[in-house]
Coordinates of C-alpha atoms and ligand atoms in Angstrom, one line a residue:
M6 CA -20.3 -16.2 -8.6
S7 CA -22.5 -17.9 -5.9
E8 CA -25.8 -16.4 -4.9
Y9 CA -24.4 -15.7 -1.5
V10 CA -21.5 -13.5 -2.9
N11 CA -23.9 -11.8 -5.4
T12 CA -26.3 -10.9 -2.6
L13 CA -23.4 -9.6 -0.4
L14 CA -22.0 -7.5 -3.3
A15 CA -25.4 -6.0 -4.1
H16 CA -25.8 -5.1 -0.5
V17 CA -22.4 -3.4 -0.3
K18 CA -23.1 -1.5 -3.5
A19 CA -26.6 -0.3 -2.4
K20 CA -25.4 0.7 1.1
N21 CA -22.2 2.4 -0.1
P22 CA -23.1 4.3 -3.3
S23 CA -20.3 6.3 -5.1
E24 CA -17.6 4.1 -3.7
P25 CA -16.5 2.1 -6.8
E26 CA -13.0 1.3 -5.5
F27 CA -14.4 -0.1 -2.3
H28 CA -16.9 -2.3 -4.3
Q29 CA -14.0 -3.4 -6.5
A30 CA -11.8 -4.5 -3.5
V31 CA -14.7 -6.3 -1.8
E32 CA -15.6 -8.1 -5.1
E33 CA -12.1 -9.4 -5.6
V34 CA -11.9 -10.7 -2.0
A35 CA -15.4 -12.1 -1.8
Q36 CA -14.9 -14.1 -5.0
S37 CA -11.8 -15.8 -3.5
L38 CA -13.6 -16.5 -0.2
E39 CA -16.5 -18.5 -1.8
L40 CA -14.2 -21.5 -1.5
V41 CA -13.8 -21.0 2.3
L42 CA -17.4 -20.1 3.0
E43 CA -18.4 -23.3 1.3
R44 CA -16.1 -25.4 3.4
H45 CA -16.8 -23.5 6.6
P46 CA -20.6 -22.6 6.9
E47 CA -19.8 -21.4 10.5
Y48 CA -18.3 -18.2 9.1
R49 CA -21.4 -17.7 7.0
S50 CA -23.8 -18.1 9.9
A51 CA -21.7 -15.8 12.1
R52 CA -21.9 -13.3 9.2
I53 CA -18.1 -12.7 9.4
L54 CA -17.8 -11.3 5.9
E55 CA -20.8 -9.0 6.3
R56 CA -19.2 -7.7 9.5
M57 CA -15.8 -7.2 7.8
V58 CA -17.2 -5.0 5.0
E59 CA -18.6 -2.6 7.7
P60 CA -15.9 -0.4 9.3
E61 CA -15.8 -0.6 13.1
R62 CA -15.6 3.2 13.0
V63 CA -15.2 6.1 10.5
V64 CA -14.0 9.5 11.7
M65 CA -14.5 12.4 9.3
F66 CA -13.5 15.9 10.2
R67 CA -12.8 19.5 9.0
V68 CA -9.2 20.6 8.6
P69 CA -8.9 24.3 8.3
W70 CA -5.5 25.8 7.6
M71 CA -3.9 29.1 6.4
D72 CA -1.6 29.4 3.4
D73 CA 1.5 31.6 3.2
Q74 CA -0.6 34.5 1.8
G75 CA -3.1 34.4 4.7
E76 CA -5.8 32.7 2.7
I77 CA -7.9 30.1 4.5
H78 CA -8.5 26.6 3.1
I79 CA -10.7 23.9 4.3
N80 CA -9.9 20.2 3.6
R81 CA -11.6 17.1 4.8
G82 CA -9.8 14.6 7.1
Y83 CA -10.6 10.9 7.6
R84 CA -9.6 7.9 9.6
I85 CA -11.2 4.5 8.8
Q86 CA -10.9 2.1 11.7
M87 CA -11.8 -1.0 9.8
N88 CA -11.0 -4.1 11.9
S89 CA -9.2 -4.5 15.3
A90 CA -9.7 -8.3 15.7
I91 CA -6.0 -9.1 15.8
G92 CA -4.4 -5.9 17.0
P93 CA -4.6 -2.1 17.1
Y94 CA -5.7 -0.4 13.8
K95 CA -2.7 0.1 11.6
G96 CA -2.3 1.7 8.2
G97 CA -1.1 4.7 6.4
L98 CA -2.4 8.3 5.8
R99 CA -2.8 9.5 2.2
F100 CA -2.7 13.2 1.2
H101 CA -3.8 13.5 -2.4
P102 CA -6.6 15.5 -4.1
S103 CA -8.2 12.3 -5.3
V104 CA -8.8 11.1 -1.7
T105 CA -12.5 10.2 -0.9
L106 CA -14.2 8.1 1.7
G107 CA -14.5 5.3 -0.8
I108 CA -10.8 5.3 -1.7
L109 CA -9.9 5.1 2.0
K110 CA -12.4 2.4 2.7
F111 CA -10.9 0.2 -0.1
L112 CA -7.4 0.8 1.3
A113 CA -8.5 0.1 4.9
F114 CA -10.3 -3.1 3.7
E115 CA -7.2 -4.3 1.9
Q116 CA -5.0 -3.4 4.9
V117 CA -6.9 -5.8 7.1
F118 CA -5.9 -8.8 5.0
K119 CA -2.4 -7.5 4.4
N120 CA -1.7 -6.9 8.0
S121 CA -3.0 -10.4 8.9
L122 CA -0.6 -11.9 6.3
T123 CA 2.4 -10.2 8.0
S124 CA 1.9 -12.5 11.0
L125 CA 2.3 -9.5 13.3
P126 CA -0.5 -8.4 15.7
M127 CA -2.0 -5.5 13.7
G128 CA -5.6 -4.7 12.8
G129 CA -6.4 -2.6 9.7
G130 CA -7.1 1.1 9.2
K131 CA -6.4 3.9 6.7
G132 CA -6.8 7.7 6.7
G133 CA -5.9 10.8 5.0
S134 CA -7.2 14.0 3.3
D135 CA -8.0 15.5 0.0
F136 CA -5.2 18.0 0.7
D137 CA -2.8 18.5 -2.3
P138 CA 0.8 18.7 -1.2
K139 CA 1.9 19.6 -4.7
G140 CA 3.7 23.0 -4.8
K141 CA 3.0 23.7 -1.1
S142 CA 5.7 25.3 1.1
D143 CA 7.1 23.5 4.2
N144 CA 5.3 25.9 6.4
E145 CA 2.0 25.3 4.6
V146 CA 2.4 21.5 5.0
M147 CA 3.3 21.9 8.7
R148 CA 0.2 24.0 9.4
F149 CA -1.9 21.5 7.5
C150 CA -0.5 18.6 9.5
Q151 CA -0.9 20.4 12.8
S152 CA -4.5 21.1 12.1
F153 CA -5.1 17.6 10.9
M154 CA -3.6 16.1 14.1
T155 CA -5.5 18.5 16.3
E156 CA -8.6 16.5 15.6
L157 CA -7.1 13.1 14.8
F158 CA -5.1 12.8 18.1
R159 CA -8.2 11.9 20.2
H160 CA -8.9 8.9 18.0
I161 CA -5.4 7.3 17.9
G162 CA -2.7 6.0 20.2
P163 CA 0.1 3.4 20.4
D164 CA -2.4 0.7 21.5
T165 CA -5.4 2.0 19.7
D166 CA -4.5 3.1 16.2
V167 CA -1.1 3.7 14.7
P168 CA -1.0 5.6 11.4
A169 CA 2.0 5.9 9.0
G170 CA 2.7 7.2 5.5
D171 CA 1.2 6.5 2.1
I172 CA 1.0 8.7 -1.1
G173 CA 1.9 12.3 -0.2
V174 CA 2.9 11.4 3.4
G175 CA 6.6 10.8 4.0
A176 CA 9.2 11.5 6.7
R177 CA 8.5 15.3 6.7
E178 CA 4.7 14.9 7.3
I179 CA 5.2 12.2 9.9
G180 CA 7.5 14.6 11.8
Y181 CA 5.0 17.4 11.8
L182 CA 2.1 15.0 12.8
F183 CA 4.2 13.5 15.6
G184 CA 5.2 16.8 17.0
Q185 CA 1.6 18.0 17.2
Y186 CA 0.5 14.7 18.8
K187 CA 3.2 14.9 21.4
R188 CA 2.3 18.5 22.2
L189 CA -1.4 17.7 22.6
T190 CA -1.0 14.5 24.7
R191 CA 2.2 15.3 26.6
E192 CA 3.4 11.8 25.6
F193 CA 6.3 10.5 23.6
S194 CA 5.0 7.2 22.2
G195 CA 5.1 5.0 19.2
V196 CA 1.8 6.5 17.9
L197 CA 3.0 6.8 14.3
T198 CA 5.5 4.8 12.3
G199 CA 7.9 6.0 9.7
K200 CA 9.4 8.3 12.3
G201 CA 12.9 9.9 12.0
L202 CA 15.8 7.7 13.1
N203 CA 16.8 9.8 16.1
W204 CA 13.2 10.0 17.5
G205 CA 11.9 6.4 17.4
G206 CA 12.0 5.5 13.8
S207 CA 13.3 2.2 12.5
L208 CA 16.2 1.6 10.1
V209 CA 15.0 0.2 6.7
R210 CA 11.4 1.5 7.1
P211 CA 11.9 4.0 4.2
E212 CA 13.1 1.3 1.8
A213 CA 10.9 -1.5 3.3
T214 CA 7.9 -1.5 0.9
G215 CA 10.0 -1.5 -2.2
Y216 CA 12.5 -4.0 -0.8
G217 CA 9.7 -6.2 0.3
V218 CA 8.1 -6.2 -3.2
V219 CA 11.4 -7.3 -4.7
Y220 CA 12.0 -10.0 -2.0
F221 CA 8.5 -11.3 -2.8
A222 CA 9.1 -11.2 -6.6
E223 CA 12.4 -13.0 -6.1
E224 CA 10.5 -15.9 -4.4
M225 CA 8.0 -16.0 -7.2
L226 CA 10.8 -16.2 -9.8
K227 CA 12.4 -19.0 -7.8
T228 CA 9.3 -21.1 -8.3
K229 CA 10.2 -21.0 -12.0
G230 CA 13.9 -21.7 -11.3
T231 CA 15.1 -18.2 -12.2
T232 CA 16.2 -14.9 -10.5
F233 CA 16.4 -11.2 -11.2
Q234 CA 19.9 -11.5 -12.7
G235 CA 19.8 -10.1 -16.2
K236 CA 16.0 -9.5 -16.1
T237 CA 14.5 -6.3 -17.6
V238 CA 12.0 -4.7 -15.3
A239 CA 9.3 -2.0 -15.7
V240 CA 8.4 0.0 -12.6
S241 CA 5.6 2.6 -12.4
G242 CA 5.5 5.6 -10.0
F243 CA 8.6 7.5 -8.7
G244 CA 7.7 7.7 -5.1
N245 CA 8.7 5.9 -1.9
V246 CA 7.7 2.4 -3.1
A247 CA 9.1 2.8 -6.6
W248 CA 12.4 4.1 -5.3
G249 CA 12.9 1.1 -2.9
A250 CA 12.0 -1.4 -5.6
V251 CA 14.4 0.1 -8.2
D252 CA 17.2 0.1 -5.7
K253 CA 16.7 -3.6 -4.7
V254 CA 16.2 -4.9 -8.3
T255 CA 19.4 -3.2 -9.3
E256 CA 21.3 -4.7 -6.4
L257 CA 20.0 -8.2 -7.4
G258 CA 21.3 -7.8 -11.0
G259 CA 18.1 -6.8 -12.7
K260 CA 17.7 -3.7 -15.0
V261 CA 14.9 -1.3 -14.3
V262 CA 14.0 0.6 -17.6
T263 CA 11.0 2.6 -16.7
I264 CA 9.5 4.8 -14.0
S265 CA 6.4 7.0 -14.3
G266 CA 4.5 9.9 -12.8
P267 CA 1.2 11.6 -13.4
D268 CA 2.7 13.3 -16.4
G269 CA 3.9 10.2 -18.3
F270 CA 6.7 7.7 -18.2
V271 CA 10.5 7.6 -19.0
H272 CA 12.2 4.7 -20.8
D273 CA 15.8 4.5 -19.8
K274 CA 17.2 1.5 -21.8
D275 CA 20.6 1.7 -19.9
G276 CA 18.8 1.0 -16.6
I277 CA 18.1 3.3 -13.6
Q278 CA 21.0 2.9 -11.3
G279 CA 23.5 4.8 -9.0
E280 CA 23.1 8.5 -9.2
K281 CA 19.8 8.1 -11.1
I282 CA 18.2 6.3 -8.1
R283 CA 19.3 9.1 -5.8
Y284 CA 17.8 11.6 -8.3
M285 CA 14.4 9.9 -7.8
L286 CA 14.4 11.1 -4.2
E287 CA 15.3 14.6 -5.3
M288 CA 12.4 14.6 -7.8
R289 CA 9.9 13.6 -5.2
A290 CA 11.2 16.1 -2.6
S291 CA 10.9 18.9 -5.2
T292 CA 7.0 18.5 -5.0
R293 CA 6.9 19.3 -8.7
D294 CA 5.4 15.9 -9.3
R295 CA 7.0 15.5 -12.7
V296 CA 8.9 12.5 -14.0
Q297 CA 9.8 14.4 -17.2
D298 CA 12.6 16.1 -15.1
Y299 CA 14.4 12.7 -15.1
A300 CA 14.1 12.4 -18.9
E301 CA 15.6 15.9 -19.3
K302 CA 18.4 15.4 -16.9
F303 CA 19.6 12.1 -18.2
N304 CA 18.5 12.6 -21.8
V305 CA 16.2 9.6 -22.3
P306 CA 12.8 9.4 -24.0
F307 CA 9.7 10.6 -22.2
Y308 CA 6.2 9.5 -23.2
A309 CA 3.7 12.1 -22.1
G310 CA 0.4 10.9 -20.7
K311 CA 1.4 7.2 -21.1
R312 CA 1.9 4.4 -18.7
P313 CA 5.0 2.1 -19.0
W314 CA 3.1 -1.2 -19.8
S315 CA 3.8 -1.2 -23.5
V316 CA 7.6 -1.7 -23.0
K317 CA 8.8 -5.2 -23.5
V318 CA 10.0 -6.5 -20.1
D319 CA 10.4 -9.7 -18.1
V320 CA 9.0 -8.4 -14.9
A321 CA 6.5 -5.6 -14.1
L322 CA 6.2 -3.8 -10.7
P323 CA 3.3 -1.4 -10.6
C324 CA 4.2 1.0 -7.7
A325 CA 2.2 4.2 -8.4
T326 CA -1.5 4.0 -7.5
Q327 CA -4.8 2.1 -7.8
N328 CA -6.2 1.1 -11.2
E329 CA -3.1 2.1 -13.2
L330 CA -3.1 -1.1 -15.2
N331 CA -6.2 -2.2 -17.1
G332 CA -7.2 -5.3 -19.2
D333 CA -5.5 -3.9 -22.4
N334 CA -2.3 -3.1 -20.5
A335 CA -2.3 -6.6 -19.0
R336 CA -2.8 -8.3 -22.4
E337 CA 0.0 -6.2 -23.9
L338 CA 2.4 -7.2 -21.0
V339 CA 1.5 -10.9 -21.4
Q340 CA 1.9 -10.8 -25.2
N341 CA 5.3 -9.1 -24.8
G342 CA 6.5 -12.1 -22.8
C343 CA 6.3 -10.6 -19.3
M344 CA 6.5 -13.5 -16.9
C345 CA 5.9 -11.9 -13.5
V346 CA 3.7 -9.0 -12.3
C347 CA 4.3 -8.2 -8.6
E348 CA 2.2 -5.3 -7.2
G349 CA 3.8 -2.6 -5.1
A350 CA 0.9 -0.2 -5.1
N351 CA -2.5 -1.1 -3.6
M352 CA -4.9 -2.5 -6.2
P353 CA -3.0 -1.1 -9.2
T354 CA -4.6 -3.7 -11.5
N355 CA -8.3 -3.4 -12.3
L356 CA -10.6 -6.5 -12.2
E357 CA -10.3 -7.2 -15.9
G358 CA -6.5 -6.9 -15.7
V359 CA -6.4 -9.4 -12.8
K360 CA -8.5 -11.8 -14.9
V361 CA -6.1 -11.6 -17.8
F362 CA -3.1 -12.3 -15.6
L363 CA -4.8 -15.3 -13.9
D364 CA -6.0 -16.8 -17.1
S365 CA -2.6 -16.5 -18.7
H366 CA -1.0 -18.3 -15.7
I367 CA 2.0 -15.9 -15.5
L368 CA 3.3 -15.2 -12.0
Y369 CA 0.9 -12.5 -10.6
S370 CA 0.8 -11.3 -7.0
P371 CA -1.8 -8.8 -5.5
G372 CA -0.5 -5.8 -3.5
K373 CA -1.9 -7.0 -0.2
A374 CA 0.7 -9.8 -0.3
S375 CA 3.6 -8.3 -2.1
N376 CA 3.6 -4.8 -0.7
A377 CA 3.1 -5.9 2.9
G378 CA 6.8 -5.3 3.7
G379 CA 6.1 -1.6 4.5
V380 CA 3.5 -2.2 7.1
A381 CA 5.5 -5.3 8.4
T382 CA 8.5 -3.0 9.0
S383 CA 6.1 -0.5 10.7
G384 CA 5.2 -3.4 13.0
L385 CA 8.9 -3.9 13.7
E386 CA 9.2 -0.2 14.5
M387 CA 6.3 -0.6 17.0
T388 CA 8.2 -3.6 18.6
Q389 CA 11.4 -1.5 18.9
N390 CA 9.4 1.4 20.4
S391 CA 7.8 -0.9 23.0
M392 CA 11.2 -2.4 23.9
R393 CA 12.8 1.1 23.8
L394 CA 15.6 -0.5 21.9
P395 CA 16.5 0.1 18.3
W396 CA 17.6 -2.8 16.2
P397 CA 20.6 -2.7 13.8
R398 CA 19.9 -2.5 10.1
E399 CA 20.8 -6.1 9.4
E400 CA 18.3 -7.4 12.0
V401 CA 15.4 -5.3 10.6
D402 CA 16.3 -6.2 7.0
Q403 CA 16.6 -9.9 7.8
R404 CA 13.2 -10.0 9.6
L405 CA 11.6 -8.1 6.7
H406 CA 13.1 -10.6 4.2
Q407 CA 11.9 -13.5 6.4
I408 CA 8.4 -12.1 6.6
M409 CA 8.2 -11.7 2.8
K410 CA 9.3 -15.3 2.3
S411 CA 6.8 -16.5 4.8
I412 CA 3.9 -14.5 3.2
H413 CA 4.9 -16.0 -0.2
K414 CA 4.9 -19.5 1.3
V415 CA 1.5 -19.2 3.0
C416 CA 0.0 -17.8 -0.2
L417 CA 1.2 -20.7 -2.2
E418 CA 0.3 -23.3 0.4
T419 CA -3.2 -21.9 0.9
A420 CA -3.9 -21.7 -2.9
E421 CA -2.8 -25.3 -3.2
K422 CA -5.0 -26.4 -0.3
Y423 CA -8.0 -24.7 -1.8
G424 CA -7.5 -26.3 -5.2
H425 CA -5.9 -23.3 -7.1
P426 CA -2.1 -24.0 -7.1
G427 CA -0.1 -20.9 -8.1
N428 CA -3.0 -18.5 -7.6
Y429 CA -1.6 -15.8 -5.3
V430 CA -4.9 -13.9 -5.3
I431 CA -6.8 -16.8 -3.8
G432 CA -3.9 -17.7 -1.5
A433 CA -3.5 -14.1 -0.1
N434 CA -7.2 -13.5 0.4
I435 CA -8.0 -16.8 2.1
A436 CA -4.9 -16.8 4.3
G437 CA -5.4 -13.2 5.3
F438 CA -9.1 -13.8 6.0
L439 CA -8.8 -17.0 8.1
K440 CA -6.7 -15.4 10.9
V441 CA -9.0 -12.4 11.2
A442 CA -12.2 -14.5 11.0
D443 CA -11.1 -16.9 13.7
A444 CA -10.2 -14.0 16.0
M445 CA -13.6 -12.5 15.4
M446 CA -15.3 -15.9 16.2
D447 CA -13.2 -16.1 19.4
Q448 CA -14.2 -12.6 20.5
G449 CA -18.0 -13.0 20.2
L450 CA -20.4 -10.7 18.4
V451 CA -18.1 -7.7 17.9
Ligands
NDP501 P1 4.5 8.5 -2.9 O1 3.7 9.7 -2.7 O2 5.9 8.4 -2.4 O3 4.5 8.2 -4.5 C1 3.3 8.0 -5.2 C2 3.7 7.9 -6.7 O4 2.7 7.5 -7.6 C3 4.1 9.2 -7.1 O5 5.0 9.1 -8.1 C4 2.7 9.7 -7.6 O6 2.5 10.9 -8.2 C5 2.4 8.5 -8.5 N1 1.1 8.6 -9.0 C6 0.0 8.9 -8.4 N2 -1.1 8.8 -9.2 C7 -0.5 8.5 -10.4 C8 -1.1 8.3 -11.7 N3 -2.4 8.4 -11.9 N4 -0.2 7.9 -12.7 C9 1.1 7.7 -12.5 N5 1.6 7.9 -11.2 C10 0.8 8.3 -10.3 O7 3.6 7.2 -2.5 P2 4.1 5.8 -2.2 O8 5.2 5.4 -3.0 O9 4.2 5.6 -0.7 O10 2.8 4.9 -2.6 C11 2.7 4.3 -3.9 C12 1.7 3.2 -3.9 O11 2.2 2.2 -2.9 C13 0.3 3.5 -3.4 O12 -0.7 2.7 -4.0 C14 0.4 3.2 -1.9 O13 -0.9 3.0 -1.3 C15 1.2 1.9 -1.9 N6 1.9 1.5 -0.7 C16 2.7 2.4 0.0 C17 3.3 1.9 1.1 C18 4.3 2.8 1.9 O14 4.8 2.3 2.9 N7 4.5 4.0 1.5 C19 3.1 0.5 1.6 C20 2.3 -0.3 0.8 C21 1.7 0.2 -0.3 P3 1.4 11.8 -7.5 O15 2.1 13.0 -7.0 O16 0.4 12.1 -8.6 O17 0.7 11.2 -6.4
2IT502 O1 -0.5 0.6 2.3 C1 0.3 0.4 3.2 O2 0.5 -0.8 3.7 C2 1.0 1.5 3.8 N1 0.8 2.6 3.3 C3 1.9 1.3 5.0 C4 1.1 1.3 6.2 C5 1.9 1.3 7.5 O3 1.2 1.4 8.6 O4 3.1 1.3 7.5

């Protein structure tokens, strides 16, 4: 690492203690950017990267709410408004007990590069709460969402900051959040994405992240002259992203043999298809947060407390959460002949795992490139809201597909241009950075 990047990292660590995930995300990006900063000293003297690691604004607030027994609970709410150089802040809300300021800062930082790659005018943000939706009633979730929005509403807006879903935030939560925003502002606007279809939502948004991951992986496979047809695929997670990915892989002739949850993973050798894909939605909606239910229903093996990376597959799609795949997992996948790892989750592979994939020269794509289909379709939802005109399914799907192809292309072209052909990490980080950096240069010292 150059002295410049070392100094920058030391600074970020000293200034933001107890935020290891944020340090990790910055380290990965900064390493890739050494090449750009060497060629373009103007970014260094304008201190672009130093500015990008400092959020434009962080909002942190109390979220008090009452459970069905009348007990009072207090959670913490956040919104990180990371970078608005190329558009209003855009990014999801995560409700999970593991949420901290550092986790949301890493996600907001990644979002800036991802949104830039989509080619749509969206800045980067992220938010959420340490609220645990597991086992909560609909009424409890509604009261929580209303309390959360009662503070958040003053910081967001259709041209300011447009939140969406992430872990623990799906259609139900977006509904409650939207209802409360509308009530407080007396405005029906496109302030959130992932809305219901009959009140401003877009077709394909629920499937978009998972579909996008598979469209991206399809492009990666094409570079080796192959397709999903007949490939065995490991997916982790069983949430929104995993569900879309399983559905699209199956449609393209691949066979998904694993899904996972916090309790372990299931190995379904016959492939997850048809009714089994629909059952994934049921499992998630149950809020039991157990993937073992699938193993019991379909009578397939369940491995408690394990992740699916020991299964011999051609393609792996990590779609659960950050740091779910370490160096040992990566070595095992590579040794078992896995030819393509395409990330659906945000930063699912730790730094050692990423190094293993890059050194082994298998096809490997970072989440900020391959999972951008979700936010890209959110961008398309914003466009439809502005036009007050919903597009048909084919139009949204076609645009999503086109966007994923163009992200793939720009990653490869950029990697090649900077002397690292086939390296999607370098390609994604540099291409995502350049657009934002140039906008910041144009806009003066902001
Ligand atoms: P969901 O809440 O729908 O599902 C998350 C899934 O991951 C659940 O199955 C969840 O279980 C599981 N999970 C969480 N922690 C672990 C763990 N330690 N081990 C195994 N499984 C775990 O969320 P999404 O599908 O929306 O999000 C999944 C990932 O995709 C996240 O990294 C998210 O940031 C990313 N992403 C989401 C997008 C979207 O549009 N929704 C867009 C781009 C990326 P649990 O109940 O424990 O959370
Ligand atoms: O990580 C992500 O890109 C998301 N959770 C989707 C964000 C969005 O605004 O649709």
